[in-house]
Coordinates of C-alpha atoms in Angstrom, one line a residue:
S30 CA -51.6 -21.6 3.1
P31 CA -53.6 -23.7 0.5
P32 CA -51.8 -26.8 -1.0
V33 CA -52.0 -25.2 -4.5
P34 CA -51.8 -21.6 -5.5
Q35 CA -55.1 -19.7 -6.2
A36 CA -54.1 -19.0 -9.9
C37 CA -52.3 -20.9 -12.6
E38 CA -48.6 -20.0 -12.6
E39 CA -48.5 -20.3 -16.4
T40 CA -51.5 -18.1 -17.4
G41 CA -52.5 -16.3 -14.2
S42 CA -56.0 -17.7 -14.6
A43 CA -58.1 -19.2 -11.8
F44 CA -58.1 -23.0 -11.5
Y45 CA -61.1 -25.3 -12.1
M46 CA -61.2 -27.2 -8.8
G47 CA -62.0 -30.9 -8.9
G48 CA -61.7 -33.9 -6.7
P49 CA -61.3 -35.5 -4.3
I50 CA -58.6 -37.8 -5.7
W51 CA -56.9 -40.9 -4.4
S52 CA -53.3 -39.9 -3.8
A53 CA -52.0 -43.2 -2.6
P54 CA -50.9 -46.1 -4.9
I55 CA -53.9 -47.4 -6.8
H56 CA -52.5 -50.9 -7.5
H57 CA -51.3 -53.6 -5.2
Q58 CA -48.0 -54.6 -6.9
G59 CA -47.9 -58.1 -5.4
F60 CA -51.4 -58.8 -6.6
V61 CA -50.7 -57.5 -10.1
D62 CA -47.6 -59.7 -10.3
S63 CA -49.5 -62.8 -9.1
L64 CA -52.2 -62.2 -11.8
L65 CA -49.6 -61.9 -14.5
N66 CA -48.0 -65.1 -13.4
L67 CA -51.4 -66.8 -13.2
I68 CA -52.6 -65.9 -16.7
H69 CA -49.2 -66.7 -18.2
A70 CA -49.3 -70.2 -16.6
Q71 CA -52.9 -70.8 -17.9
K72 CA -52.8 -68.7 -21.1
E73 CA -54.7 -71.4 -23.0
S74 CA -57.6 -70.9 -20.7
F75 CA -58.0 -67.2 -21.6
G76 CA -59.5 -66.3 -25.0
A77 CA -58.4 -62.7 -24.5
Y78 CA -55.0 -63.5 -23.1
E79 CA -53.1 -61.0 -25.1
K80 CA -55.5 -58.2 -24.2
I81 CA -55.4 -59.1 -20.5
H82 CA -51.6 -59.5 -20.5
S83 CA -51.1 -56.1 -22.2
I84 CA -53.3 -54.2 -19.6
L85 CA -51.7 -55.9 -16.6
T86 CA -48.2 -55.2 -18.1
V87 CA -49.0 -51.4 -18.3
V88 CA -50.4 -51.5 -14.7
Q89 CA -47.4 -53.3 -13.4
E90 CA -45.0 -50.6 -14.8
E91 CA -47.0 -47.5 -13.8
L92 CA -45.3 -45.1 -11.4
K93 CA -46.5 -45.7 -7.9
D94 CA -46.0 -42.1 -6.6
A95 CA -47.9 -40.3 -9.4
P96 CA -51.7 -40.5 -8.9
L97 CA -52.5 -38.4 -12.0
Y98 CA -51.3 -38.4 -15.6
V99 CA -50.9 -35.7 -18.3
S100 CA -51.9 -35.8 -21.9
L101 CA -49.1 -34.6 -24.3
H102 CA -51.7 -34.0 -27.0
D103 CA -53.9 -31.9 -24.8
M104 CA -50.9 -29.8 -23.7
C105 CA -49.9 -29.2 -27.4
K106 CA -53.5 -28.5 -28.3
T107 CA -53.5 -25.7 -25.7
V108 CA -50.5 -24.0 -27.4
K109 CA -51.5 -25.1 -30.9
C110 CA -48.3 -26.9 -31.8
T111 CA -47.6 -30.2 -33.4
P112 CA -46.7 -32.6 -30.6
P113 CA -43.4 -34.3 -30.4
A114 CA -43.3 -38.1 -30.6
A115 CA -44.2 -39.6 -27.2
N116 CA -40.7 -41.1 -26.8
L117 CA -39.1 -37.7 -27.3
F118 CA -41.3 -36.1 -24.8
R119 CA -40.6 -38.8 -22.2
S120 CA -36.9 -38.7 -23.0
A121 CA -36.9 -35.0 -22.3
I122 CA -38.5 -35.7 -18.9
V123 CA -35.9 -38.4 -18.1
N124 CA -33.0 -36.2 -19.3
A125 CA -34.3 -33.6 -16.9
G126 CA -33.8 -36.0 -14.0
Y127 CA -37.4 -37.3 -13.5
S128 CA -39.2 -40.6 -13.8
V129 CA -41.8 -41.4 -16.4
S130 CA -44.2 -44.2 -17.3
S131 CA -47.4 -45.0 -19.2
T132 CA -50.8 -45.2 -17.6
H133 CA -53.4 -47.9 -18.2
A134 CA -56.1 -45.3 -18.3
N135 CA -55.0 -43.6 -21.5
P136 CA -52.7 -44.8 -24.3
L137 CA -51.6 -41.2 -24.9
G138 CA -51.2 -40.4 -21.2
T139 CA -47.9 -40.0 -19.3
K140 CA -47.3 -40.4 -15.6
T141 CA -44.3 -38.6 -14.1
N142 CA -43.0 -37.0 -10.9
A143 CA -41.9 -33.9 -12.8
P144 CA -43.8 -30.7 -11.9
M145 CA -46.0 -29.0 -14.4
S146 CA -43.5 -26.1 -14.7
V147 CA -40.9 -28.6 -16.1
L148 CA -43.4 -30.1 -18.5
W149 CA -44.4 -26.7 -19.9
D150 CA -40.7 -25.8 -20.2
I151 CA -40.3 -29.0 -22.3
I152 CA -43.2 -27.8 -24.5
R153 CA -41.8 -24.3 -24.8
S154 CA -38.4 -25.8 -25.8
W155 CA -40.1 -27.9 -28.4
V156 CA -41.9 -24.9 -29.9
K157 CA -38.7 -22.9 -30.0
E158 CA -37.3 -25.7 -32.3
H159 CA -40.6 -26.1 -34.2
P160 CA -42.2 -22.6 -34.2
T161 CA -45.9 -22.1 -34.5
K162 CA -47.7 -19.4 -36.4
P163 CA -48.4 -16.4 -34.1
N164 CA -52.1 -15.8 -33.3
P165 CA -53.0 -12.8 -31.1
H166 CA -56.3 -14.5 -30.3
L167 CA -54.7 -17.5 -28.5
T168 CA -54.6 -15.9 -25.1
Y169 CA -53.5 -18.9 -23.1
A170 CA -51.1 -20.1 -25.7
N171 CA -49.4 -16.7 -25.9
K172 CA -49.1 -16.4 -22.1
I173 CA -47.5 -19.9 -21.9
L174 CA -45.2 -19.5 -24.8
S175 CA -44.1 -15.9 -23.9
K176 CA -42.2 -17.2 -20.9
E177 CA -38.6 -18.2 -21.4
P178 CA -38.1 -21.8 -20.4
V179 CA -36.0 -22.2 -17.3
L180 CA -35.2 -25.7 -18.3
K181 CA -33.6 -26.2 -21.8
A182 CA -35.1 -29.5 -22.7
N183 CA -32.9 -32.3 -24.1
F184 CA -34.8 -34.4 -26.6
A185 CA -32.0 -37.0 -27.1
R186 CA -33.6 -40.4 -26.8
A187 CA -33.2 -41.9 -23.4
Q188 CA -33.3 -45.7 -22.8
K189 CA -35.1 -45.1 -19.5
A190 CA -38.0 -43.4 -21.3
L191 CA -38.9 -46.9 -22.6
S192 CA -40.6 -49.3 -20.3
K193 CA -39.2 -52.9 -20.0
A194 CA -42.2 -54.0 -22.0
Q195 CA -41.4 -51.6 -24.8
Q196 CA -37.7 -52.7 -24.7
Q197 CA -38.8 -56.4 -24.9
G198 CA -41.5 -55.8 -27.6
V199 CA -44.4 -56.8 -25.3
P200 CA -47.6 -55.4 -26.9
R201 CA -49.6 -52.9 -25.0
F202 CA -53.0 -51.3 -25.5
L203 CA -54.2 -54.0 -27.8
P204 CA -57.6 -53.5 -29.5
N205 CA -60.5 -55.5 -28.3
P206 CA -60.4 -59.1 -29.5
E207 CA -63.8 -58.7 -31.2
E208 CA -66.4 -56.0 -31.9
N209 CA -68.5 -55.0 -28.9
W210 CA -66.2 -57.0 -26.6
G211 CA -67.0 -56.8 -22.9
P212 CA -70.0 -57.4 -20.7
K213 CA -73.1 -58.2 -22.8
A214 CA -76.7 -57.4 -22.1
R215 CA -78.7 -59.9 -20.1
A216 CA -80.3 -62.6 -22.3
G217 CA -83.9 -62.1 -23.3
R218 CA -86.2 -61.7 -26.2
K219 CA -88.0 -58.6 -27.5
I220 CA -91.8 -58.6 -28.1
G221 CA -92.8 -55.4 -29.8
K222 CA -91.5 -52.6 -27.7
R223 CA -91.1 -54.8 -24.7
K224 CA -88.2 -57.0 -23.7
V225 CA -88.9 -60.3 -21.9
Q226 CA -86.2 -61.5 -19.5
D227 CA -86.2 -64.9 -17.8
N228 CA -85.5 -64.6 -14.1
E229 CA -83.4 -67.2 -12.2
G230 CA -86.5 -68.5 -10.5
G231 CA -88.3 -69.2 -13.8
D232 CA -90.6 -66.2 -13.7
T233 CA -90.8 -63.9 -16.6
K234 CA -90.2 -60.2 -16.2
R235 CA -91.2 -57.6 -18.8
T236 CA -89.3 -54.4 -19.3
R237 CA -90.0 -51.6 -21.7
A238 CA -87.2 -51.1 -24.3
H239 CA -85.9 -47.6 -24.7

């Protein structure tokens, strides 16, 4: 039998197939730990220390057995409801007996080992407490919300829903330290519609600017 069903269990619709994906851990924990120790010991040498530290901190705390992440806002957009606060959503996951973490790939993303059926039950429970306006044209939303949740979500704040970094007030997902921060274009000078670049050997190479 196929590893996933041929149709979505929530809506009955066919899946959009994608992949392949890397299902093993994507970070080497020891390497990440050593990088954090290195930049902390030499923080004066890094102009973007806070930015680097925040990214590595999120990476360090990511769940190792969850290759993908979900977007709370995308799920709520599907059923046209106002999303709960991220901490409430993650607390409901923890209170249901599952693990949860952030992801370095998306500030609004959540990694968890909870199945999608549990996550949709949490959304259904939220909508029951915060009803939406019925709309007969929202086919997918109506199919999802018409199912009675098997799990009655508990939105009580759970300490485990917060990472160690959040509990200690370590900043995460900091903005770039300056505008257009990151790799810059190769040095050169424009002459009309052409850009002149100096090669390492001293020769001049002309490229047309787009």
